[in-house]
Every structure is written in structure tokens, then in C-alpha cells.
Coordinates of C-alpha atoms in Angstrom, one line a residue:
M1 CA 0.0 -0.1 0.0
S2 CA 1.5 3.3 -0.9
L3 CA 1.1 6.7 0.9
D4 CA -1.1 8.1 -2.3
D5 CA -3.6 5.3 -1.9
P6 CA -7.2 6.3 -1.7
V7 CA -7.5 5.0 1.6
L8 CA -6.1 8.0 3.1
A9 CA -9.0 10.1 1.7
V10 CA -10.4 12.4 4.4
A11 CA -13.9 11.4 5.6
P12 CA -16.7 13.7 4.4
Q13 CA -17.1 16.7 6.7
T14 CA -20.5 18.1 5.6
Q15 CA -22.7 15.3 7.1
P16 CA -25.4 16.7 9.4
T17 CA -24.6 16.2 13.0
A18 CA -26.7 13.9 15.3
A19 CA -30.1 15.3 16.3
G20 CA -30.1 17.1 19.6
S21 CA -26.2 17.6 19.7
G22 CA -26.4 21.3 19.7
I23 CA -23.7 21.5 17.2
P24 CA -24.8 23.0 13.8
P25 CA -23.8 21.0 10.6
R26 CA -20.5 22.2 9.1
F27 CA -20.2 23.9 5.5
N28 CA -17.4 22.7 3.5
C29 CA -17.0 22.6 -0.3
F30 CA -14.9 22.1 -3.3
V31 CA -15.1 24.8 -5.9
T32 CA -14.1 23.8 -9.6
G33 CA -14.9 25.7 -13.0
T34 CA -15.3 24.9 -16.5
D35 CA -11.6 26.2 -17.4
T36 CA -8.8 28.4 -16.0
E37 CA -9.4 32.1 -15.7
I38 CA -13.2 31.6 -15.5
G39 CA -13.6 33.2 -11.9
K40 CA -13.3 30.4 -9.5
T41 CA -11.3 32.5 -7.1
L42 CA -13.8 35.4 -7.3
I43 CA -16.6 33.2 -6.4
S44 CA -14.6 31.2 -3.8
S45 CA -13.7 34.5 -2.3
A46 CA -17.6 35.7 -2.3
M47 CA -18.5 32.4 -0.7
L48 CA -15.8 33.3 2.1
H49 CA -17.1 36.7 2.4
A50 CA -20.7 35.5 3.0
L51 CA -19.6 32.9 5.4
V52 CA -17.6 35.4 7.5
Q53 CA -20.7 37.9 7.2
S54 CA -22.7 35.0 9.0
G55 CA -20.3 34.9 11.9
V56 CA -18.5 31.8 11.3
R57 CA -15.0 31.1 11.2
A58 CA -14.2 30.5 7.5
C59 CA -10.8 29.5 5.6
G60 CA -10.1 29.2 2.0
M61 CA -7.8 26.6 0.8
K62 CA -6.0 26.4 -2.6
P63 CA -4.2 23.2 -2.4
V64 CA -1.8 23.9 -5.6
A65 CA -1.3 27.1 -7.1
A66 CA 0.9 28.1 -10.1
G67 CA 2.3 31.4 -10.6
A68 CA 3.9 33.2 -7.8
E69 CA 5.9 36.3 -7.3
L70 CA 8.4 37.5 -4.8
G71 CA 6.8 40.2 -2.4
D72 CA 8.2 43.0 -0.7
D73 CA 7.8 40.9 2.5
G74 CA 10.4 38.4 1.2
K75 CA 7.7 35.7 0.6
W76 CA 6.4 34.3 -2.5
H77 CA 2.7 35.2 -3.3
N78 CA -0.1 34.0 -5.5
D79 CA -2.9 36.5 -6.3
D80 CA -5.7 33.8 -6.0
C81 CA -4.2 32.7 -2.6
D82 CA -3.9 36.3 -1.3
Q83 CA -7.7 36.8 -2.3
L84 CA -8.6 33.9 -0.4
A85 CA -6.7 34.8 2.6
A86 CA -8.1 38.2 2.6
A87 CA -11.7 37.1 2.4
G88 CA -11.5 34.5 5.0
N89 CA -11.2 35.2 8.7
V90 CA -9.2 32.2 9.9
H91 CA -5.6 32.8 9.0
L92 CA -3.2 30.1 8.9
P93 CA 0.4 29.7 7.4
Q94 CA 0.3 29.6 3.4
S95 CA 2.3 26.3 3.9
I96 CA -0.9 24.9 5.1
T97 CA -3.6 26.7 3.0
T98 CA -1.5 26.0 -0.1
P99 CA 0.9 23.0 0.4
F100 CA 2.2 23.2 -3.2
L101 CA 2.8 26.9 -4.3
L102 CA 4.7 26.8 -7.6
K103 CA 6.7 29.7 -9.1
E104 CA 6.0 29.2 -12.8
P105 CA 2.4 30.2 -14.1
A106 CA 2.0 27.0 -16.1
A107 CA 0.1 23.5 -15.7
P108 CA 0.8 22.2 -12.0
H109 CA 2.7 19.1 -13.3
I110 CA 4.9 21.2 -15.4
A111 CA 5.4 23.9 -13.1
A112 CA 6.4 21.2 -10.4
A113 CA 8.7 19.5 -12.7
L114 CA 10.6 22.7 -13.1
E115 CA 11.2 23.0 -9.4
G116 CA 12.0 19.3 -8.9
I117 CA 8.7 18.7 -7.0
T118 CA 6.4 15.8 -7.1
I119 CA 2.7 16.8 -6.1
S120 CA 1.2 14.3 -3.6
P121 CA -2.0 14.1 -2.1
V122 CA -0.6 13.3 1.3
P123 CA 0.4 16.7 2.1
I124 CA -2.9 18.2 1.0
L125 CA -5.0 16.0 2.9
A126 CA -3.0 16.6 6.0
A127 CA -3.3 20.3 5.5
Y128 CA -7.0 20.0 4.9
V129 CA -7.4 18.1 8.2
E130 CA -5.6 20.9 10.0
I131 CA -7.6 23.8 8.4
N132 CA -10.7 21.8 9.2
A133 CA -10.0 21.5 12.8
A134 CA -9.4 25.4 13.1
S135 CA -12.3 26.5 11.1
D136 CA -16.3 26.0 11.2
A137 CA -16.2 26.3 7.1
V138 CA -13.6 25.4 4.5
V139 CA -14.0 26.4 0.9
V140 CA -11.3 24.4 -1.2
E141 CA -10.5 25.9 -4.5
G142 CA -9.4 23.7 -7.3
V143 CA -6.8 24.7 -10.0
G144 CA -7.6 25.1 -13.9
G145 CA -10.6 23.0 -14.8
F146 CA -11.9 19.9 -13.1
I147 CA -9.2 17.5 -14.5
V148 CA -6.0 18.9 -14.4
P149 CA -2.7 16.6 -14.1
L150 CA -1.0 17.1 -10.8
N151 CA 1.6 14.3 -11.3
D152 CA 1.7 11.3 -13.7
E153 CA -1.0 9.4 -12.1
F154 CA -2.9 12.0 -9.8
D155 CA -5.1 14.8 -11.0
T156 CA -7.3 17.5 -9.5
A157 CA -10.5 15.2 -10.2
D158 CA -8.8 12.6 -8.0
L159 CA -8.1 15.1 -5.3
A160 CA -11.8 16.0 -5.2
E161 CA -12.8 12.6 -5.0
Q162 CA -10.5 12.0 -2.0
L163 CA -11.7 15.0 -0.3
E164 CA -15.2 13.8 -0.7
L165 CA -16.8 17.5 -0.6
P166 CA -19.7 18.7 -2.2
V167 CA -18.8 20.5 -5.4
V168 CA -19.8 24.0 -6.6
L169 CA -19.2 24.7 -10.3
V170 CA -18.2 27.9 -11.7
V171 CA -19.1 28.5 -15.4
G172 CA -17.5 31.2 -17.3
L173 CA -19.9 32.6 -19.7
R174 CA -18.3 32.8 -23.1
L175 CA -18.6 30.9 -26.6
G176 CA -18.3 27.1 -25.9
C177 CA -19.4 27.3 -22.1
I178 CA -22.4 25.1 -22.7
S179 CA -20.5 21.9 -23.9
H180 CA -17.6 22.9 -21.4
A181 CA -20.0 23.0 -18.5
L182 CA -22.0 19.9 -19.4
L183 CA -18.7 17.9 -19.8
T184 CA -17.5 19.1 -16.5
V185 CA -20.8 18.2 -14.9
E186 CA -20.7 14.6 -16.4
A187 CA -17.1 14.2 -15.1
I188 CA -18.0 15.4 -11.7
L189 CA -20.9 13.1 -11.2
S190 CA -18.9 10.0 -12.9
R191 CA -16.7 10.4 -9.7
G192 CA -19.5 10.0 -7.5
L193 CA -19.4 13.6 -6.3
K194 CA -22.4 15.6 -5.4
L195 CA -22.8 18.8 -7.4
V196 CA -24.6 21.0 -5.1
G197 CA -24.7 24.1 -7.1
W198 CA -23.4 26.4 -10.0
V199 CA -22.7 30.2 -10.7
A200 CA -22.7 31.6 -14.1
N201 CA -19.8 34.3 -14.2
E202 CA -19.9 36.8 -17.0
T203 CA -16.2 36.7 -18.2
Q204 CA -16.6 39.2 -21.0
A205 CA -18.9 42.0 -21.7
D206 CA -21.9 41.7 -24.0
M207 CA -21.6 38.3 -24.8
P208 CA -24.1 37.4 -27.6
F209 CA -27.1 35.3 -26.4
A210 CA -25.9 35.3 -22.6
D211 CA -29.4 34.8 -21.4
E212 CA -30.0 31.7 -23.8
N213 CA -26.7 30.2 -22.7
V214 CA -27.8 30.3 -19.2
A215 CA -31.2 29.2 -19.8
A216 CA -29.9 26.0 -21.6
L217 CA -27.5 25.3 -18.7
A218 CA -30.2 25.7 -16.2
Q219 CA -32.4 23.1 -18.0
R220 CA -29.5 20.5 -18.2
I221 CA -27.4 20.9 -14.8
P222 CA -28.8 19.0 -12.2
A223 CA -28.1 21.4 -9.4
P224 CA -29.5 24.8 -8.6
L225 CA -28.1 27.9 -10.4
L226 CA -26.9 30.1 -7.3
G227 CA -26.4 33.1 -9.1
R228 CA -25.2 35.0 -12.1
V229 CA -22.4 37.5 -11.7
P230 CA -22.2 40.4 -14.0
R231 CA -18.9 41.7 -15.4
L232 CA -18.0 43.9 -12.6
D233 CA -16.0 47.1 -13.0
E234 CA -14.3 46.2 -9.4
P235 CA -14.6 42.4 -9.2
T236 CA -14.3 42.1 -5.2
A237 CA -15.6 39.3 -3.1
E238 CA -18.3 41.6 -1.5
A239 CA -19.6 42.8 -4.9
A240 CA -19.9 39.2 -6.3
A241 CA -21.4 37.8 -3.1
D242 CA -24.4 40.3 -3.8
H243 CA -25.3 38.4 -7.0
I244 CA -25.2 34.9 -5.4
D245 CA -27.6 33.1 -3.1
F246 CA -25.5 30.7 -1.2
T247 CA -28.3 29.6 1.1
Q248 CA -29.4 27.0 -1.5
L249 CA -26.1 25.1 -0.5
P250 CA -26.3 22.1 1.9
N251 CA -25.5 23.3 5.6
W252 CA -25.1 26.9 4.6
P253 CA -25.2 28.9 7.9
L254 CA -26.6 32.1 6.6
E255 CA -30.6 32.5 6.9
N256 CA -31.4 35.5 4.6
T257 CA -31.1 35.3 0.9
I258 CA -30.1 38.0 -1.8

């Protein structure tokens, strides 16, 4: 048995607690997207912002991030990771919230190879357990689309499967998004994962037939449309959250809706 065997998968953290325990159920999820650069971080940050507003201890996790720059503080920074950290209210070392921070902005397995690193699920799962213990809610953001190689035998879909978290899909509204979204949904369900909601994110201004695209997806995706985020002049977590009803998600702690 190797350390990377799925037997090490973390037990689901979103199951309802026993009746009468007095402990509210946790909210944890895995955020994926139809492609890279389609707004996963914006939606994940909006989710964290809404969780913080509800009064829970919320932490974002991006297990693998590719593309980092050395900051004035002498530390390597990735924009996505920094946005997640800013949106949450549980602040842990970056080595925990992002076990694999890679410098080259390339596919993770390529960026890792350039640094002589092999991305393994073991540090990710261990870090997730630590984050889970320190928080009431954890939002895990994937990298790129749903199936992205992390090493020769392990990809982001495998990671989602091992974490066993409910999945929220971000669909970037642009030409081709219907096929991309439906193929991603098919891949998520084929892994035995539960798709609990999706968000339409307008990645470009004045997309032709955007309404028709959203309607076609809403008819075909077997999960609720949580919201449609317009092209924002200032794409902040707070601004995006105003367009999304997260209360449709299982175990969401907030009572009010948009």
C-alpha cells in the first residue's frame, strides 16, 4: 500500500450532526470551474465573504497554485491565494492553505517538474485536516478546470474525490461554455461526487446570447443556479456575493437570501 492510495481520503465533513447534539452542521465545499481564468477565485472569495458575514470561522484553501511572485515581505505570493486569505477570517500559514505553491504560471505538473517537486495528495489531505480543525467552514478551490494533471498518476479530479466534498461549479460565460459546462458536470458525477450548485460568471462584456446560454445550462445541469455574476468594474468578493444566493447550498449557515 502506498501513501498515495485513496484509503487515506479524508472522511466527508459536511454530514449533518446527530439530532440534539446542539452543534450546527459544518459547511465545506470544493469549487471547480469549466476552465482556467473563469472566476473560481472570485466566487470562492465571495463565498468566504458571505460565510464571515454570517459569523462563522471561514478559511479558504487552494491546495495547488501555479504562478507566484516574490513580494516585498520576502515571501512568494499568488494572487488567488492572497484573495482567498483576505476574504476569510481564519489565517493560517501559507504552507498549510497552499501546500504546493509553484513559481511558474503553467500547468501544475509542469511547474512542479521545473522545481523538482512531485505533487502528492498526502500533504494536501493533512493540511485540509488541520484547516478543518481550526475552522467552522472550509472552501477548497481547485486549479484550472476539473481534471488537471498534478503528477503522472494523480489529477485534480482525484483530489476532489479523495476530499469527498460537495462541489460548486463556476461556469465562465463565453462561447463554448455550454459544452464545457456539461462535460464538466458529467465528469463530476462520474466520480461519485455531489454537485450542489453552479454559478454563471460573465467573463466578458456583452456576450451574444448570454441569457439563452444560461437558460440552456439551467435546464440541463442537475443542480441549482446559485446566481449570475455580471462583469464587474471592481471584481471584489463583496460585490460578487451580492449576486449569489449561497443559502441554497447544503449546511449553509446564513439565513437570509439575496
